XYZ file of C-alpha atoms in Angstrom:
529
model
C 85.891 28.633 85.636
C 85.907 31.153 82.809
C 84.111 33.775 84.869
C 86.612 33.343 87.679
C 89.549 33.767 85.296
C 88.090 36.942 83.831
C 87.532 38.294 87.378
C 91.163 37.665 88.334
C 92.348 39.326 85.122
C 90.281 42.452 85.709
C 91.427 42.627 89.328
C 95.056 42.307 88.268
C 94.783 45.214 85.767
C 92.909 47.320 88.332
C 95.615 46.820 90.865
C 98.280 47.647 88.339
C 96.573 50.934 87.362
C 96.041 51.910 90.972
C 99.708 51.298 91.643
C 100.986 52.903 88.427
C 98.936 56.074 88.506
C 100.614 57.431 91.649
C 103.976 56.650 90.061
C 103.002 58.499 86.897
C 101.841 61.434 88.963
C 105.076 61.428 90.921
C 107.086 61.208 87.677
C 105.146 64.088 86.160
C 105.764 66.240 89.221
C 109.401 65.254 89.210
C 109.932 66.217 85.574
C 107.898 69.418 85.470
C 107.756 70.869 88.973
C 110.662 69.529 90.969
C 113.180 70.045 88.181
C 111.548 73.403 87.321
C 111.212 72.565 83.659
C 111.294 75.648 81.414
C 109.599 75.146 78.059
C 111.166 78.317 76.632
C 114.758 77.043 76.863
C 116.279 74.739 74.303
C 116.673 71.312 75.980
C 120.448 70.843 75.569
C 123.308 70.489 78.080
C 125.408 73.259 76.581
C 124.165 76.257 74.624
C 126.668 75.527 71.855
C 125.196 72.089 71.210
C 122.963 71.455 68.231
C 119.562 69.870 68.811
C 118.483 67.450 66.083
C 114.773 67.250 65.278
C 113.515 64.345 63.180
C 110.478 65.203 61.079
C 108.023 62.839 59.439
C 104.671 63.219 57.709
C 101.704 60.884 57.563
C 99.058 61.720 54.973
C 95.575 60.528 55.859
C 93.396 62.322 53.319
C 93.701 64.566 50.287
C 90.728 66.803 50.863
C 90.806 69.125 47.870
C 92.950 70.454 45.051
C 91.575 73.834 44.008
C 92.885 74.448 40.496
C 91.389 77.910 40.255
C 92.884 79.242 43.514
C 95.891 76.848 43.325
C 95.485 75.504 46.862
C 95.896 71.923 48.071
C 94.046 70.970 51.242
C 95.401 67.914 53.074
C 94.850 66.156 56.368
C 98.201 65.099 57.846
C 99.868 63.920 61.036
C 103.084 65.831 61.617
C 105.443 63.524 63.478
C 108.303 65.193 65.385
C 110.995 63.485 67.401
C 113.826 65.022 69.453
C 115.934 64.338 72.534
C 115.151 66.432 75.630
C 118.019 66.280 78.140
C 115.779 67.564 80.934
C 113.243 64.738 80.625
C 115.373 61.689 81.421
C 114.804 59.348 84.370
C 115.599 55.913 85.684
C 112.646 53.539 85.212
C 113.571 51.581 88.361
C 112.824 54.619 90.483
C 109.271 54.844 89.157
C 107.997 51.259 89.204
C 109.556 50.469 85.770
C 107.615 53.283 84.112
C 109.338 53.801 80.744
C 107.115 56.459 79.151
C 104.598 59.065 80.088
C 102.186 61.324 78.167
C 102.531 65.011 78.885
C 100.551 67.853 77.240
C 102.627 69.387 74.488
C 101.771 72.862 75.703
C 103.955 72.248 78.781
C 107.017 71.093 76.836
C 109.570 72.740 74.621
C 108.572 72.294 70.995
C 110.361 73.072 67.744
C 108.276 75.778 66.060
C 107.683 73.899 62.829
C 105.677 75.901 60.345
C 104.487 75.343 56.799
C 106.320 77.917 54.723
C 104.035 77.697 51.667
C 100.898 77.996 53.724
C 97.838 79.464 52.003
C 95.754 79.864 55.146
C 96.017 81.818 58.394
C 97.409 78.945 60.493
C 101.088 78.350 59.807
C 101.606 75.872 62.647
C 99.756 73.132 64.502
C 96.814 74.511 66.466
C 95.688 71.374 68.322
C 97.970 70.823 71.331
C 97.770 67.064 71.819
C 99.838 65.122 74.319
C 103.413 64.155 73.565
C 104.930 60.806 74.566
C 108.101 61.151 76.645
C 110.436 58.177 77.112
C 112.904 57.573 79.912
C 115.933 58.182 77.629
C 114.728 61.715 76.835
C 113.021 60.950 73.507
C 109.960 63.068 72.853
C 107.540 62.009 70.127
C 104.779 64.405 69.192
C 102.439 63.581 66.339
C 99.583 66.099 66.203
C 96.954 66.068 63.447
C 96.535 69.128 61.273
C 94.697 70.292 58.168
C 96.999 72.330 55.962
C 96.154 74.488 52.993
C 99.339 74.743 50.997
C 99.876 76.752 47.857
C 100.450 74.535 44.833
C 101.333 75.771 41.370
C 98.855 74.046 39.054
C 100.092 73.211 35.570
C 97.021 73.131 33.317
C 98.834 72.493 30.043
C 97.474 68.943 29.726
C 94.208 69.395 31.634
C 92.367 67.083 32.269
C 95.157 64.538 31.591
C 97.524 66.325 33.945
C 100.025 65.393 36.643
C 100.577 67.914 39.434
C 103.559 68.380 41.749
C 102.527 69.935 45.058
C 105.044 70.813 47.750
C 104.839 71.132 51.523
C 107.862 72.923 52.959
C 108.400 72.558 56.727
C 111.060 74.237 58.807
C 111.762 76.049 62.045
C 110.808 79.697 61.968
C 112.957 80.800 64.928
C 115.945 78.509 65.270
C 118.764 78.461 62.737
C 120.691 75.416 61.603
C 123.368 75.978 64.277
C 120.708 75.677 67.012
C 118.163 73.182 65.666
C 119.044 70.782 62.891
C 116.173 69.348 60.868
C 116.446 65.826 59.489
C 113.878 63.532 57.912
C 112.863 60.696 60.140
C 114.012 58.134 57.545
C 117.491 59.676 57.338
C 118.705 57.914 60.466
C 120.938 54.995 61.217
C 119.671 54.099 64.640
C 119.928 57.374 66.516
C 122.585 58.921 64.269
C 121.424 61.130 61.394
C 122.692 60.298 57.928
C 123.636 63.384 55.912
C 125.053 61.685 52.825
C 121.887 61.742 50.756
C 119.418 64.575 51.328
C 116.670 63.026 49.197
C 114.213 60.426 50.476
C 112.247 58.518 47.771
C 109.392 57.439 50.058
C 109.034 60.224 52.611
C 105.300 60.313 53.481
C 103.560 57.518 55.341
C 100.455 56.406 53.436
C 99.413 53.571 55.707
C 96.210 55.283 56.851
C 95.489 57.162 53.639
C 91.862 57.322 52.498
C 91.417 56.999 48.765
C 90.720 60.161 46.801
C 87.958 60.125 44.204
C 89.762 62.533 41.869
C 93.505 62.028 42.340
C 95.979 59.163 42.410
C 99.197 59.571 44.388
C 102.122 58.566 42.206
C 105.062 59.516 44.430
C 105.926 61.096 47.788
C 109.639 62.003 47.814
C 111.265 64.614 50.044
C 114.429 66.725 49.992
C 116.388 68.239 52.843
C 117.568 71.734 51.967
C 119.842 74.203 53.719
C 119.165 77.753 52.667
C 120.431 81.168 53.591
C 117.942 84.027 53.550
C 118.609 87.727 53.090
C 117.277 88.590 56.522
C 119.779 86.620 58.557
C 123.403 85.478 58.221
C 122.664 81.982 59.560
C 121.548 79.016 57.491
C 118.119 77.456 57.971
C 117.373 73.819 57.129
C 114.011 72.738 55.802
C 112.383 69.573 54.502
C 110.309 69.877 51.364
C 107.793 67.085 50.831
C 106.715 66.572 47.226
C 103.328 65.007 46.521
C 103.005 63.855 42.903
C 99.338 63.382 42.013
C 97.715 62.237 38.790
C 94.156 63.161 37.915
C 91.576 60.438 37.410
C 90.196 61.209 33.982
C 86.980 59.172 33.886
C 84.721 62.051 34.921
C 86.262 64.530 32.488
C 86.396 61.997 29.668
C 82.691 61.220 29.925
C 81.441 64.745 30.606
C 83.909 66.900 28.679
C 86.112 65.079 26.171
C 83.533 62.810 24.519
C 80.958 65.625 24.002
C 83.673 67.881 22.548
C 84.816 65.182 20.127
C 81.212 64.466 19.158
C 80.505 68.133 18.502
C 83.644 68.474 16.402
C 82.598 65.546 14.213
C 79.142 67.067 13.813
C 80.882 69.741 11.760
C 81.585 67.105 9.103
C 77.874 66.375 8.708
C 77.336 69.959 7.567
C 78.856 69.077 4.212
C 76.802 65.890 3.903
C 73.514 67.725 4.409
C 71.860 68.606 1.053
C 71.805 72.264 0.136
C 68.116 72.117 -0.796
C 67.208 71.271 2.815
C 67.893 74.853 3.915
C 69.329 73.763 7.286
C 73.083 73.851 6.614
C 73.741 77.254 8.150
C 71.383 76.518 11.061
C 73.342 73.354 11.873
C 76.641 75.276 11.871
C 75.268 77.974 14.165
C 73.909 75.339 16.577
C 77.320 73.659 16.771
C 78.962 77.031 17.380
C 76.564 77.801 20.244
C 77.185 74.423 21.879
C 80.939 75.033 21.740
C 80.424 78.401 23.406
C 78.620 76.653 26.277
C 81.574 74.289 26.698
C 83.943 77.252 26.753
C 81.958 78.787 29.617
C 82.039 75.475 31.476
C 85.776 75.132 30.958
C 86.435 78.658 32.257
C 84.979 77.640 35.642
C 87.150 74.530 35.941
C 90.639 75.768 35.101
C 92.611 78.592 36.715
C 92.627 81.926 34.883
C 96.245 81.731 33.753
C 97.821 83.344 30.729
C 100.948 81.223 30.772
C 99.626 78.270 28.801
C 96.434 77.159 27.060
C 94.946 73.928 28.475
C 94.659 70.828 26.341
C 90.870 70.945 26.288
C 90.998 74.662 25.516
C 93.232 73.953 22.527
C 90.834 71.314 21.270
C 87.775 73.534 21.722
C 89.582 76.383 19.982
C 90.524 74.058 17.136
C 86.917 72.874 16.858
C 85.615 76.441 16.887
C 87.970 77.353 14.042
C 86.669 74.350 12.084
C 83.065 75.384 12.693
C 83.807 78.958 11.623
C 85.454 77.739 8.425
C 82.539 75.384 7.809
C 80.133 78.339 8.009
C 82.204 80.251 5.447
C 82.391 77.252 3.118
C 78.660 76.580 3.539
C 77.776 80.130 2.526
C 79.979 79.815 -0.567
C 78.433 76.440 -1.451
C 74.903 77.796 -1.098
C 75.818 80.741 -3.300
C 77.059 78.370 -6.004
C 74.117 76.013 -5.564
C 71.496 78.649 -6.350
C 73.227 80.235 -9.348
C 71.437 80.478 -12.718
C 72.370 81.462 -16.302
C 70.634 84.794 -15.806
C 73.130 85.876 -13.125
C 76.337 83.907 -13.674
C 78.201 82.345 -16.535
C 80.232 79.238 -15.796
C 83.913 79.676 -16.760
C 85.520 76.896 -18.805
C 88.046 76.032 -16.055
C 85.257 75.608 -13.513
C 83.448 73.278 -15.894
C 86.599 71.256 -16.491
C 87.801 71.076 -12.882
C 84.529 70.556 -11.046
C 82.622 68.579 -13.668
C 85.331 66.335 -15.100
C 88.502 66.207 -12.967
C 87.428 66.365 -9.298
C 84.474 63.932 -9.547
C 86.867 61.208 -10.682
C 89.289 61.962 -7.838
C 86.491 62.031 -5.253
C 84.898 58.799 -6.505
C 81.755 60.585 -7.608
C 79.610 59.412 -10.503
C 77.229 61.893 -12.027
C 73.892 60.334 -12.999
C 72.942 60.574 -16.663
C 70.175 62.967 -17.694
C 66.891 61.238 -18.554
C 65.331 61.995 -21.961
C 61.529 62.304 -21.610
C 61.057 60.489 -24.929
C 63.113 57.568 -23.680
C 61.737 57.491 -20.140
C 58.799 55.115 -20.827
C 60.501 53.114 -23.608
C 63.967 52.298 -22.258
C 64.286 49.059 -24.270
C 63.615 50.544 -27.729
C 66.678 51.208 -29.814
C 67.523 54.452 -31.504
C 66.643 53.343 -35.087
C 63.243 52.209 -34.016
C 62.650 55.524 -32.270
C 63.622 57.458 -35.398
C 61.289 55.384 -37.607
C 58.466 55.983 -35.136
C 59.132 59.712 -35.285
C 59.022 59.666 -39.087
C 55.743 57.712 -39.081
C 54.245 60.202 -36.643
C 55.357 63.091 -38.875
C 53.825 61.448 -41.955
C 50.572 60.876 -40.121
C 50.567 64.493 -39.037
C 51.073 65.612 -42.649
C 48.282 63.319 -43.903
C 45.878 64.553 -41.275
C 46.647 68.135 -42.109
C 46.129 67.496 -45.817
C 42.790 65.776 -45.194
C 41.760 68.779 -43.169
C 42.798 71.275 -45.827
C 41.671 69.440 -49.026
C 37.973 70.214 -48.491
C 38.926 73.815 -48.255
C 40.467 73.663 -51.702
C 37.064 73.093 -53.385
C 35.368 75.965 -51.644
C 34.603 79.200 -53.437
C 36.717 81.311 -51.191
C 39.911 79.403 -51.922
C 40.460 78.659 -55.632
C 43.532 77.259 -57.213
C 45.130 80.080 -59.130
C 48.658 78.750 -59.776
C 50.007 75.354 -60.494
C 52.353 75.554 -57.458
C 50.559 75.827 -54.151
C 51.966 75.391 -50.623
C 50.345 73.891 -47.656
C 53.051 73.045 -45.129
C 55.974 74.185 -47.195
C 56.911 76.828 -44.664
C 57.295 74.161 -41.972
C 59.345 71.082 -42.379
C 59.347 68.077 -40.092
C 62.720 66.843 -38.947
C 63.642 63.340 -38.050
C 62.482 63.810 -34.456
C 58.971 64.874 -35.392
C 59.399 68.580 -34.518
C 58.405 71.405 -36.854
C 61.362 73.403 -38.007
C 61.040 76.787 -39.677
C 62.472 76.794 -43.155
C 61.815 80.446 -43.977
C 65.460 81.160 -44.592
C 65.438 78.700 -47.506
C 61.940 78.956 -48.979
C 60.576 82.330 -48.044
C 61.916 84.073 -51.105
C 60.800 81.243 -53.329
C 57.184 81.191 -52.162
C 56.812 84.866 -51.277
C 54.446 85.473 -54.201
C 52.458 82.249 -53.916
C 49.071 82.364 -52.285
C 48.306 80.392 -49.138
C 45.679 77.648 -49.337
C 44.854 77.477 -45.558
C 43.357 80.013 -43.204
C 45.337 82.564 -41.254
C 44.395 80.915 -37.878
C 46.201 77.711 -38.809
C 49.311 79.671 -39.665
C 49.156 81.421 -36.306
C 48.789 78.027 -34.623
C 51.987 76.805 -36.268
C 53.757 79.998 -35.222
C 52.630 79.392 -31.631
C 53.879 75.836 -31.725
C 57.232 77.038 -32.961
C 57.413 79.650 -30.158
C 56.516 77.044 -27.537
C 59.169 74.661 -28.820
C 61.781 77.420 -28.766
C 60.796 78.408 -25.207
C 60.925 74.815 -24.006
C 64.343 74.410 -25.599
C 65.584 77.513 -23.750
C 64.136 76.233 -20.482
C 65.907 72.929 -21.004
C 69.195 74.744 -21.557
C 68.695 76.892 -18.453
C 67.778 73.843 -16.419
C 70.876 72.072 -17.676
C 73.093 74.996 -16.598
C 71.406 75.135 -13.182
C 71.983 71.436 -12.716
C 75.641 71.953 -13.569
C 75.958 74.661 -10.899
C 74.251 72.373 -8.379
C 76.648 69.596 -9.256
C 79.597 71.967 -8.792
C 78.264 72.797 -5.308
C 77.890 69.068 -4.603
C 81.500 68.443 -5.648
C 82.712 71.247 -3.350
C 80.676 69.774 -0.485
C 82.182 66.345 -1.059
C 85.702 67.808 -1.271
C 85.384 69.646 2.041
C 83.699 66.609 3.591
C 86.932 64.684 3.052
C 89.104 67.644 4.102
C 87.216 68.328 7.360
C 87.018 64.621 8.234
C 90.787 64.342 7.888
C 91.278 67.557 9.877
C 89.000 66.373 12.703
C 90.697 62.993 13.013
C 94.213 64.464 12.785
C 93.393 67.302 15.190
C 91.792 64.994 17.744
C 94.720 62.578 17.697
C 97.332 65.331 17.579
C 95.917 67.351 20.485
C 94.414 64.773 22.839
C 97.118 62.117 22.466
C 99.991 64.478 23.292
C 99.244 64.311 27.037
C 101.987 62.251 28.743
C 99.670 60.842 31.422
C 97.803 58.839 28.769
C 100.889 56.655 28.360
C 101.608 56.453 32.111
C 100.794 52.873 33.137
C 102.269 53.066 36.634
C 100.184 51.787 39.503
C 99.380 54.480 42.088
C 101.516 54.258 45.186
C 98.560 54.850 47.504
C 96.940 51.641 46.243
C 100.049 49.690 47.269
C 100.849 51.363 50.590
C 97.477 52.203 52.092
C 95.628 49.775 54.367
C 92.323 51.551 53.713
C 91.796 50.026 50.247
């Protein structure tokens, strides 16, 4: 039973087509040949009449937006509708045939061109068939790929919103001959001229999603302009495509590395000066920024009107890196200063050793006394008594060494006052101190009771102690210079950290698209999602 029903259905359609095709052929011959249709003449009853053409646009794909050459490539269907007085018929005379498809190359067509075309083809090149209805309506919707010029605003790149226009109009016919109206500006078959702006002017039903751009709006305006070439007025419809860039790719591959490199500049001041890698780190950061500059130059158009957002941030980071190199050289110069080359001014000592460390929350470690290093729990009085005991033992040992020499024949006691260690006194710390300024005149005539080698040994000990004291003073001054360099590093660490955070927030967050939470219109209108 099912097979029989399908057979009857197929036979019915076959019979209908065999009957309708001769009627369509007869209608085609009637409209084109019998009536001697002329596609070069405007299809109106009187020459003074105005022919109204309704124009619509269906966007199917946004192929490319070339920022460098400022060209937008789009795949569209250009819908055109008009009334042809020479293509009307009575459906009853042609087996109730209400419409017929005729090649557009055989019909009169409004010569719609894209005024802001950036390619060689200003008009539709594919001559598809147009649908002609019995009341004279002609609907022609050919597909076309247009390359339109679009002024790219790179001020907030890559967080930018672009406004690209597509201006369509008749190249030959003026407004007195062919009037151009948007297809949504109609009330039935009567055009509405009150409002020349259409908020939703492009059909996005069959739009394929773009991987780089979101469509935020598709308004259109009907304009009537007068050009210098001709006295007549010419209407046109300008479609505006508002697109917003998807920033995920540029955020991951451009913004995050730039921010990371800028914050690497801060680590220059945290790296110790003794490592010897501070300047090398700065130069490496500078080279990496140069690579990003070369990458950015290939992405944005070579315009001198405005500096892009990413360009501003890279320029800001490069200035920071350059300043960090200058500061690092100054810090290294201060770090390796010595008393032999520089003398620390009093204001430097006060500012960088007393005032700034407190403001920067720095605590300078106390210097370690070698005598107290292994006995940290012993108090000062006990240390002084130990030093006195050691000095007394040293005096006793020296006397026991010299007393046998007193009974020898070479060294006889000639005066009641003799001196053994009178030229050298022992202070409370156990160090020999020269007392020649006080006792030299008093004992200048007294003979010495110990050999000349022992006296030279004491002179050597005194020279060594003086040299060690000078080395300790020089080391102390060097440590002060190093601490000054450390304070400067810490100061600029705070300054550059604040500058990086403020610069990043002040430059990146000024893009208006960051705060745009609107849902793209293509996601709501398209059936391809």
